[in-house]
mmCIF file of C-alpha atoms and ligand atoms in Angstrom:
data_model
loop_
_atom_site.group_PDB
_atom_site.id
_atom_site.type_symbol
_atom_site.label_atom_id
_atom_site.label_comp_id
_atom_site.label_asym_id
_atom_site.label_seq_id
_atom_site.Cartn_x
_atom_site.Cartn_y
_atom_site.Cartn_z
ATOM 1 C CA MET T 1 -21.671 44.106 47.580
ATOM 2 C CA LYS T 2 -21.004 40.993 45.535
ATOM 3 C CA GLU T 3 -23.803 40.026 43.189
ATOM 4 C CA LYS T 4 -26.125 37.191 44.094
ATOM 5 C CA LEU T 5 -28.313 35.147 41.783
ATOM 6 C CA LYS T 6 -31.953 35.460 42.850
ATOM 7 C CA ILE T 7 -33.713 32.102 42.505
ATOM 8 C CA ALA T 8 -37.524 31.934 42.642
ATOM 9 C CA VAL T 9 -38.922 28.778 44.195
ATOM 10 C CA GLN T 10 -42.558 27.822 44.848
ATOM 11 C CA LYS T 11 -43.509 28.846 48.392
ATOM 12 C CA SER T 12 -45.600 25.766 49.091
ATOM 13 C CA GLY T 13 -47.083 23.052 46.937
ATOM 14 C CA ARG T 14 -45.934 20.219 44.750
ATOM 15 C CA LEU T 15 -42.749 21.902 43.534
ATOM 16 C CA ASN T 16 -41.548 23.312 46.830
ATOM 17 C CA GLU T 17 -39.955 20.326 48.503
ATOM 18 C CA LYS T 18 -38.276 18.949 45.399
ATOM 19 C CA SER T 19 -36.923 22.383 44.481
ATOM 20 C CA LEU T 20 -35.410 22.841 47.931
ATOM 21 C CA ASN T 21 -34.066 19.328 47.803
ATOM 22 C CA LEU T 22 -32.355 20.079 44.505
ATOM 23 C CA LEU T 23 -30.688 23.137 46.046
ATOM 24 C CA LYS T 24 -29.541 21.015 48.964
ATOM 25 C CA GLU T 25 -28.121 18.322 46.698
ATOM 26 C CA CYS T 26 -26.267 21.074 44.870
ATOM 27 C CA GLY T 27 -24.589 21.907 48.181
ATOM 28 C CA ILE T 28 -26.509 25.148 48.659
ATOM 29 C CA ASN T 29 -27.244 25.437 52.358
ATOM 30 C CA LEU T 30 -30.240 27.509 53.367
ATOM 31 C CA PRO T 31 -31.005 28.519 56.924
ATOM 32 C CA GLY T 32 -34.008 26.614 58.318
ATOM 33 C CA GLY T 33 -37.304 28.202 59.289
ATOM 34 C CA ASN T 34 -40.556 28.230 57.400
ATOM 35 C CA GLY T 35 -42.749 31.068 56.327
ATOM 36 C CA LYS T 36 -39.973 33.365 55.122
ATOM 37 C CA LEU T 37 -40.341 35.111 51.791
ATOM 38 C CA LYS T 38 -36.634 35.456 51.191
ATOM 39 C CA THR T 39 -33.510 33.718 52.356
ATOM 40 C CA GLU T 40 -29.808 33.689 51.509
ATOM 41 C CA ALA T 41 -27.419 30.782 51.204
ATOM 42 C CA LYS T 42 -24.357 31.006 53.410
ATOM 43 C CA ASN T 43 -22.019 29.095 51.108
ATOM 44 C CA PHE T 44 -23.099 30.045 47.570
ATOM 45 C CA PRO T 45 -23.948 33.479 46.111
ATOM 46 C CA VAL T 46 -27.707 32.983 45.785
ATOM 47 C CA GLU T 47 -30.816 34.459 47.332
ATOM 48 C CA ILE T 48 -34.031 32.404 47.338
ATOM 49 C CA LEU T 49 -37.422 34.061 46.845
ATOM 50 C CA PHE T 50 -40.502 32.043 47.799
ATOM 51 C CA LEU T 51 -43.424 32.786 45.473
ATOM 52 C CA ARG T 52 -46.633 31.315 44.048
ATOM 53 C CA ASP T 53 -45.758 29.226 41.041
ATOM 54 C CA ASP T 54 -48.139 31.199 38.761
ATOM 55 C CA ASP T 55 -46.109 34.351 39.416
ATOM 56 C CA ILE T 56 -42.656 32.892 38.798
ATOM 57 C CA PRO T 57 -42.513 33.357 34.969
ATOM 58 C CA GLN T 58 -43.536 36.992 35.282
ATOM 59 C CA TYR T 59 -41.077 37.786 38.057
ATOM 60 C CA VAL T 60 -38.274 36.149 36.094
ATOM 61 C CA GLU T 61 -39.208 38.148 32.989
ATOM 62 C CA GLN T 62 -39.186 41.377 35.009
ATOM 63 C CA GLY T 63 -35.919 40.525 36.727
ATOM 64 C CA VAL T 64 -37.435 40.521 40.223
ATOM 65 C CA ALA T 65 -35.923 37.025 40.242
ATOM 66 C CA ASP T 66 -33.044 36.091 37.924
ATOM 67 C CA VAL T 67 -33.991 32.447 37.570
ATOM 68 C CA GLY T 68 -36.861 30.277 38.763
ATOM 69 C CA ILE T 69 -37.899 26.682 39.224
ATOM 70 C CA VAL T 70 -41.398 26.141 37.840
ATOM 71 C CA GLY T 71 -43.547 23.668 35.905
ATOM 72 C CA GLU T 72 -43.284 23.953 32.126
ATOM 73 C CA ASN T 73 -47.100 24.196 32.119
ATOM 74 C CA GLU T 74 -46.880 27.595 33.853
ATOM 75 C CA VAL T 75 -44.201 28.761 31.417
ATOM 76 C CA TRP T 76 -46.324 27.811 28.393
ATOM 77 C CA GLU T 77 -49.465 29.293 29.913
ATOM 78 C CA LYS T 78 -47.974 32.628 30.867
ATOM 79 C CA LYS T 79 -45.996 33.141 27.627
ATOM 80 C CA LYS T 80 -43.488 35.444 29.294
ATOM 81 C CA ASN T 81 -40.117 36.212 27.726
ATOM 82 C CA VAL T 82 -37.885 33.904 29.692
ATOM 83 C CA ILE T 83 -35.302 31.301 28.712
ATOM 84 C CA ALA T 84 -35.964 27.642 29.553
ATOM 85 C CA VAL T 85 -32.453 26.705 30.644
ATOM 86 C CA HIS T 86 -32.720 23.112 31.793
ATOM 87 C CA LYS T 87 -35.383 20.487 32.430
ATOM 88 C CA LEU T 88 -35.161 19.202 35.971
ATOM 89 C CA GLY T 89 -36.745 15.747 35.773
ATOM 90 C CA PHE T 90 -39.280 16.124 38.605
ATOM 91 C CA ALA T 91 -42.955 17.153 38.991
ATOM 92 C CA GLY T 92 -43.790 15.274 35.819
ATOM 93 C CA CYS T 93 -47.450 15.377 34.797
ATOM 94 C CA ARG T 94 -49.579 15.485 31.701
ATOM 95 C CA MET T 95 -52.244 17.928 30.633
ATOM 96 C CA SER T 96 -55.310 16.198 29.306
ATOM 97 C CA LEU T 97 -58.840 16.666 28.082
ATOM 98 C CA ALA T 98 -61.517 14.736 29.969
ATOM 99 C CA ILE T 99 -65.224 14.281 29.422
ATOM 100 C CA PRO T 100 -68.085 12.683 31.448
ATOM 101 C CA LYS T 101 -67.470 8.951 31.444
ATOM 102 C CA ASP T 102 -70.796 8.012 29.846
ATOM 103 C CA GLU T 103 -70.294 10.242 26.793
ATOM 104 C CA LYS T 104 -69.191 8.547 23.610
ATOM 105 C CA TYR T 105 -65.837 9.970 22.481
ATOM 106 C CA THR T 106 -65.524 10.426 18.762
ATOM 107 C CA GLY T 107 -62.086 11.985 18.462
ATOM 108 C CA LEU T 108 -61.127 15.662 18.629
ATOM 109 C CA ALA T 109 -64.194 16.677 16.614
ATOM 110 C CA PHE T 110 -66.196 15.797 19.740
ATOM 111 C CA PHE T 111 -65.118 19.143 21.181
ATOM 112 C CA ASN T 112 -66.583 21.222 18.351
ATOM 113 C CA ASN T 113 -68.749 23.969 19.903
ATOM 114 C CA LYS T 114 -68.293 22.476 23.368
ATOM 115 C CA LYS T 115 -67.559 24.418 26.529
ATOM 116 C CA ILE T 116 -64.346 23.400 28.309
ATOM 117 C CA ALA T 117 -63.366 24.441 31.821
ATOM 118 C CA THR T 118 -59.667 24.935 32.585
ATOM 119 C CA SER T 119 -57.083 26.920 34.520
ATOM 120 C CA TYR T 120 -54.875 26.858 31.413
ATOM 121 C CA PRO T 121 -56.815 28.815 28.766
ATOM 122 C CA THR T 122 -53.758 29.807 26.720
ATOM 123 C CA ILE T 123 -52.402 26.288 26.274
ATOM 124 C CA LEU T 124 -55.890 25.002 25.473
ATOM 125 C CA ASN T 125 -56.644 27.789 23.044
ATOM 126 C CA ASP T 126 -53.346 27.187 21.197
ATOM 127 C CA PHE T 127 -54.148 23.494 20.979
ATOM 128 C CA PHE T 128 -57.620 23.925 19.466
ATOM 129 C CA ASP T 129 -56.427 26.712 17.181
ATOM 130 C CA LYS T 130 -53.829 24.329 15.807
ATOM 131 C CA HIS T 131 -56.532 21.704 15.203
ATOM 132 C CA LYS T 132 -58.979 24.287 13.847
ATOM 133 C CA ILE T 133 -61.712 23.315 16.280
ATOM 134 C CA ASN T 134 -64.032 25.891 17.723
ATOM 135 C CA VAL T 135 -64.535 25.695 21.484
ATOM 136 C CA THR T 136 -65.633 27.991 24.293
ATOM 137 C CA ILE T 137 -63.122 28.138 27.106
ATOM 138 C CA GLU T 138 -64.390 28.728 30.634
ATOM 139 C CA GLU T 139 -61.454 29.846 32.771
ATOM 140 C CA ILE T 140 -61.666 28.787 36.403
ATOM 141 C CA SER T 141 -58.890 28.855 38.940
ATOM 142 C CA GLY T 142 -59.309 25.567 40.768
ATOM 143 C CA SER T 143 -61.388 22.377 41.237
ATOM 144 C CA VAL T 144 -61.795 22.212 37.482
ATOM 145 C CA GLU T 145 -62.907 18.585 37.622
ATOM 146 C CA ILE T 146 -66.263 19.441 39.182
ATOM 147 C CA ALA T 147 -67.255 21.740 36.303
ATOM 148 C CA PRO T 148 -69.120 19.163 34.158
ATOM 149 C CA GLY T 149 -70.964 17.758 37.196
ATOM 150 C CA ILE T 150 -72.386 21.162 38.102
ATOM 151 C CA GLY T 151 -73.304 22.059 34.540
ATOM 152 C CA LEU T 152 -70.597 24.660 34.072
ATOM 153 C CA ALA T 153 -68.896 22.933 31.138
ATOM 154 C CA ASP T 154 -69.078 19.890 28.855
ATOM 155 C CA ALA T 155 -65.462 18.896 29.378
ATOM 156 C CA ILE T 156 -62.314 19.881 31.224
ATOM 157 C CA PHE T 157 -58.653 20.416 30.452
ATOM 158 C CA ASP T 158 -56.360 19.914 33.415
ATOM 159 C CA ILE T 159 -53.210 18.390 34.895
ATOM 160 C CA VAL T 160 -53.450 14.646 35.417
ATOM 161 C CA SER T 161 -50.981 12.423 37.182
ATOM 162 C CA THR T 162 -52.765 9.200 38.140
ATOM 163 C CA GLY T 163 -56.243 9.946 36.861
ATOM 164 C CA SER T 164 -57.907 9.117 40.181
ATOM 165 C CA THR T 165 -59.336 12.625 40.623
ATOM 166 C CA LEU T 166 -60.985 12.328 37.212
ATOM 167 C CA LEU T 167 -62.442 8.964 38.086
ATOM 168 C CA MET T 168 -63.810 10.237 41.387
ATOM 169 C CA ASN T 169 -65.627 12.974 39.509
ATOM 170 C CA GLY T 170 -67.135 10.674 36.886
ATOM 171 C CA LEU T 171 -64.785 11.779 34.111
ATOM 172 C CA LYS T 172 -62.587 9.935 31.638
ATOM 173 C CA GLU T 173 -59.361 11.123 30.046
ATOM 174 C CA VAL T 174 -59.745 11.213 26.272
ATOM 175 C CA GLU T 175 -56.782 13.238 24.952
ATOM 176 C CA ARG T 176 -53.285 13.720 26.319
ATOM 177 C CA VAL T 177 -52.396 17.160 25.052
ATOM 178 C CA VAL T 178 -48.904 17.744 26.431
ATOM 179 C CA GLU T 179 -46.424 16.516 29.061
ATOM 180 C CA SER T 180 -44.783 18.823 31.531
ATOM 181 C CA GLU T 181 -42.012 18.683 34.135
ATOM 182 C CA ALA T 182 -40.191 21.190 36.310
ATOM 183 C CA VAL T 183 -37.789 23.460 34.451
ATOM 184 C CA LEU T 184 -35.173 26.049 35.370
ATOM 185 C CA ILE T 185 -36.011 29.332 33.656
ATOM 186 C CA SER T 186 -33.874 32.434 33.399
ATOM 187 C CA ASN T 187 -34.228 36.125 32.712
ATOM 188 C CA GLU T 188 -33.057 37.003 29.203
ATOM 189 C CA LYS T 189 -30.516 39.623 30.255
ATOM 190 C CA LEU T 190 -28.422 38.490 33.174
ATOM 191 C CA SER T 191 -25.276 40.385 34.130
ATOM 192 C CA GLU T 192 -21.974 38.614 33.456
ATOM 193 C CA ALA T 193 -21.510 37.986 37.174
ATOM 194 C CA LYS T 194 -24.959 36.385 37.444
ATOM 195 C CA LYS T 195 -24.386 34.322 34.316
ATOM 196 C CA GLU T 196 -21.291 32.929 35.949
ATOM 197 C CA ILE T 197 -23.213 31.935 39.087
ATOM 198 C CA LEU T 198 -25.914 30.357 36.939
ATOM 199 C CA GLU T 199 -23.266 28.317 35.081
ATOM 200 C CA LYS T 200 -21.913 27.030 38.391
ATOM 201 C CA PHE T 201 -25.410 26.192 39.608
ATOM 202 C CA LEU T 202 -26.188 24.391 36.355
ATOM 203 C CA PHE T 203 -22.945 22.450 36.520
ATOM 204 C CA ARG T 204 -23.985 21.179 39.953
ATOM 205 C CA ILE T 205 -27.539 20.380 38.824
ATOM 206 C CA LYS T 206 -26.156 18.263 35.986
ATOM 207 C CA ALA T 207 -23.761 16.449 38.319
ATOM 208 C CA VAL T 208 -26.616 15.632 40.709
ATOM 209 C CA LYS T 209 -28.865 14.445 37.875
ATOM 210 C CA LYS T 210 -26.120 12.317 36.319
ATOM 211 C CA ALA T 211 -25.413 10.741 39.685
ATOM 212 C CA SER T 212 -29.054 9.822 40.200
ATOM 213 C CA GLU T 213 -29.100 8.107 36.810
ATOM 214 C CA ASN T 214 -26.045 5.975 37.564
ATOM 215 C CA LYS T 215 -24.891 3.445 40.138
ATOM 216 C CA TYR T 216 -21.433 2.502 41.311
ATOM 217 C CA ILE T 217 -20.883 -1.245 41.267
ATOM 218 C CA THR T 218 -18.135 -3.463 42.604
ATOM 219 C CA LEU T 219 -17.878 -7.208 42.103
ATOM 220 C CA ASN T 220 -15.481 -10.106 42.192
ATOM 221 C CA ALA T 221 -14.897 -12.223 39.118
ATOM 222 C CA PRO T 222 -12.607 -14.936 37.828
ATOM 223 C CA GLU T 223 -9.723 -13.430 35.875
ATOM 224 C CA SER T 224 -10.671 -15.472 32.842
ATOM 225 C CA SER T 225 -14.004 -13.573 32.525
ATOM 226 C CA VAL T 226 -12.430 -10.103 32.640
ATOM 227 C CA PRO T 227 -12.491 -9.391 28.884
ATOM 228 C CA GLU T 228 -16.186 -10.216 28.596
ATOM 229 C CA ILE T 229 -17.095 -8.320 31.783
ATOM 230 C CA VAL T 230 -15.153 -5.256 30.636
ATOM 231 C CA GLU T 231 -17.164 -5.378 27.455
ATOM 232 C CA LEU T 232 -20.361 -5.053 29.524
ATOM 233 C CA LEU T 233 -19.045 -2.280 31.780
ATOM 234 C CA PRO T 234 -17.905 0.838 30.007
ATOM 235 C CA GLY T 235 -17.432 2.804 33.249
ATOM 236 C CA MET T 236 -16.501 6.470 32.994
ATOM 237 C CA LYS T 237 -13.306 5.672 31.093
ATOM 238 C CA SER T 238 -12.981 1.936 31.595
ATOM 239 C CA PRO T 239 -13.521 -0.188 34.699
ATOM 240 C CA THR T 240 -10.954 -0.371 37.506
ATOM 241 C CA ILE T 241 -9.577 -3.873 37.952
ATOM 242 C CA VAL T 242 -7.672 -4.836 41.110
ATOM 243 C CA PRO T 243 -6.173 -8.206 42.026
ATOM 244 C CA LEU T 244 -7.744 -10.096 44.936
ATOM 245 C CA ALA T 245 -5.707 -12.008 47.548
ATOM 246 C CA GLU T 246 -7.060 -15.218 46.054
ATOM 247 C CA THR T 247 -5.172 -16.015 42.855
ATOM 248 C CA GLY T 248 -7.177 -16.153 39.673
ATOM 249 C CA TRP T 249 -9.738 -13.592 40.972
ATOM 250 C CA VAL T 250 -10.061 -9.847 40.539
ATOM 251 C CA GLY T 251 -12.232 -7.064 41.929
ATOM 252 C CA ILE T 252 -13.940 -4.856 39.346
ATOM 253 C CA HIS T 253 -15.292 -1.354 40.016
ATOM 254 C CA SER T 254 -17.404 0.573 37.564
ATOM 255 C CA VAL T 255 -20.376 2.858 36.952
ATOM 256 C CA VAL T 256 -23.536 1.629 35.264
ATOM 257 C CA LYS T 257 -26.655 3.406 34.131
ATOM 258 C CA GLU T 258 -29.660 2.797 36.354
ATOM 259 C CA ASP T 259 -31.835 1.662 33.453
ATOM 260 C CA GLU T 260 -29.273 -0.840 32.113
ATOM 261 C CA PHE T 261 -28.427 -2.109 35.537
ATOM 262 C CA TRP T 262 -30.509 -5.316 35.895
ATOM 263 C CA ASP T 263 -29.636 -6.465 32.448
ATOM 264 C CA ILE T 264 -25.916 -6.074 33.111
ATOM 265 C CA ILE T 265 -26.099 -7.782 36.509
ATOM 266 C CA ASP T 266 -27.787 -10.842 34.999
ATOM 267 C CA LYS T 267 -25.134 -11.144 32.310
ATOM 268 C CA MET T 268 -22.316 -10.747 34.829
ATOM 269 C CA LYS T 269 -23.705 -13.472 37.049
ATOM 270 C CA ASP T 270 -23.649 -15.765 34.041
ATOM 271 C CA LEU T 271 -19.953 -14.887 33.602
ATOM 272 C CA GLY T 272 -19.168 -16.010 37.150
ATOM 273 C CA ALA T 273 -19.303 -12.664 38.973
ATOM 274 C CA GLU T 274 -19.865 -12.823 42.750
ATOM 275 C CA GLY T 275 -20.258 -10.423 45.642
ATOM 276 C CA ILE T 276 -21.881 -7.734 43.528
ATOM 277 C CA LEU T 277 -22.337 -4.488 45.489
ATOM 278 C CA VAL T 278 -24.381 -1.601 44.130
ATOM 279 C CA ILE T 279 -23.805 1.803 45.662
ATOM 280 C CA PRO T 280 -25.682 5.048 45.018
ATOM 281 C CA ILE T 281 -23.559 7.892 43.690
ATOM 282 C CA GLU T 282 -23.969 11.301 45.294
ATOM 283 C CA LYS T 283 -22.389 13.521 42.644
ATOM 284 C CA MET T 284 -20.909 12.715 39.281
ATOM 285 C CA VAL T 285 -18.628 15.043 37.329
ATOM 286 C CA ILE T 286 -17.308 13.868 33.993
HETATM 287 P P1 ATP D 1 -49.368 27.855 44.044
HETATM 288 O O1 ATP D 1 -49.991 28.090 45.348
HETATM 289 O O2 ATP D 1 -47.864 28.032 44.102
HETATM 290 O O3 ATP D 1 -49.999 28.623 42.918
HETATM 291 P P2 ATP D 1 -50.599 25.534 42.789
HETATM 292 O O4 ATP D 1 -51.724 25.070 43.637
HETATM 293 O O5 ATP D 1 -50.859 26.327 41.564
HETATM 294 O O6 ATP D 1 -49.545 26.281 43.723
HETATM 295 P P3 ATP D 1 -49.418 22.848 42.795
HETATM 296 O O7 ATP D 1 -50.625 21.975 42.883
HETATM 297 O O8 ATP D 1 -48.518 22.951 43.965
HETATM 298 O O9 ATP D 1 -49.760 24.325 42.245
HETATM 299 O O10 ATP D 1 -48.589 22.327 41.517
HETATM 300 C C1 ATP D 1 -47.446 22.961 41.092
HETATM 301 C C2 ATP D 1 -46.951 22.323 39.808
HETATM 302 O O11 ATP D 1 -46.634 20.950 40.035
HETATM 303 C C3 ATP D 1 -47.933 22.276 38.667
HETATM 304 O O12 ATP D 1 -47.984 23.504 37.973
HETATM 305 C C4 ATP D 1 -47.343 21.167 37.801
HETATM 306 O O13 ATP D 1 -46.263 21.670 37.031
HETATM 307 C C5 ATP D 1 -46.745 20.219 38.823
HETATM 308 N N1 ATP D 1 -47.536 18.979 39.054
HETATM 309 C C6 ATP D 1 -47.047 17.722 38.997
HETATM 310 N N2 ATP D 1 -47.975 16.807 39.240
HETATM 311 C C7 ATP D 1 -49.112 17.448 39.492
HETATM 312 C C8 ATP D 1 -50.442 17.039 39.824
HETATM 313 N N3 ATP D 1 -50.776 15.772 39.956
HETATM 314 N N4 ATP D 1 -51.355 18.009 40.015
HETATM 315 C C9 ATP D 1 -51.013 19.301 39.911
HETATM 316 N N5 ATP D 1 -49.780 19.727 39.586
HETATM 317 C C10 ATP D 1 -48.829 18.831 39.372
HETATM 318 MG MG1 MG D 2 -50.334 28.049 41.061
#
């Protein structure tokens, strides 16, 4: 039987949908149907295992899965021997320390001899070790934010995205310890055949990511503005310029980075550009 790369994906939760979406954008078609623990792609040599995110680093270390999609926070917490292959740009969050909102915060020394509730004892312990501050860590598995209110701890360390959960529980964020996003991790000793599949998968992931960061634009412009417009539009090599039926005008096609886009459009309008169309790119291979 030909080898397949076993990819661990979160079974349900915040990473699940985006992970499956990434596979789909990479052209990996999975049969529908929920609740399965394992599934195979028809058109790419991979098998998907659906697991709890906490277990993914361990299973990848053991080789139960060859690679996995998981939050960096779980990778740091579990300290398993796995390779972080590529950051995936989704499920971004920060891990912060929060205290009751009426307490006066005096800097990190505030935490000296305090009790802190968290589901991430390893990351927290490493942090306070580094800062040489002595704390007691109370490990709890969920609903960390209620701990100070019920007298279980003086502070908490947890994942924050908007901060509204903290607010609702009468807490304030006082230290941002680290930022995390989803990452593709790999077992340290993949067979050559599996390495090859991983390379192909990674190539597709990069093409999808590149595409999402860029836009295809077309516009019409007076011929006299072409040199200045070309200057603004590097394109992949250089922009495509085609004559229009109307003399003195050309059509210009190019690729621009999403974050430079508005700036470039404004400048092009000043140079006489018209009929600017902006089109999303599905895949981008350069
Ligand atoms: P599982 O049942 O698989 O153990 P879980 O309840 O531990 O799931 P989720 O809440 O689904 O985990 O979060 C999964 C990951 O999503 C987190 O480990 C983190 O990397 C990321 N994440 C991004 N934003 C948030 C957020 N606001 N709250 C929690 N996790 C977030
Ligand atoms: Mg979990």
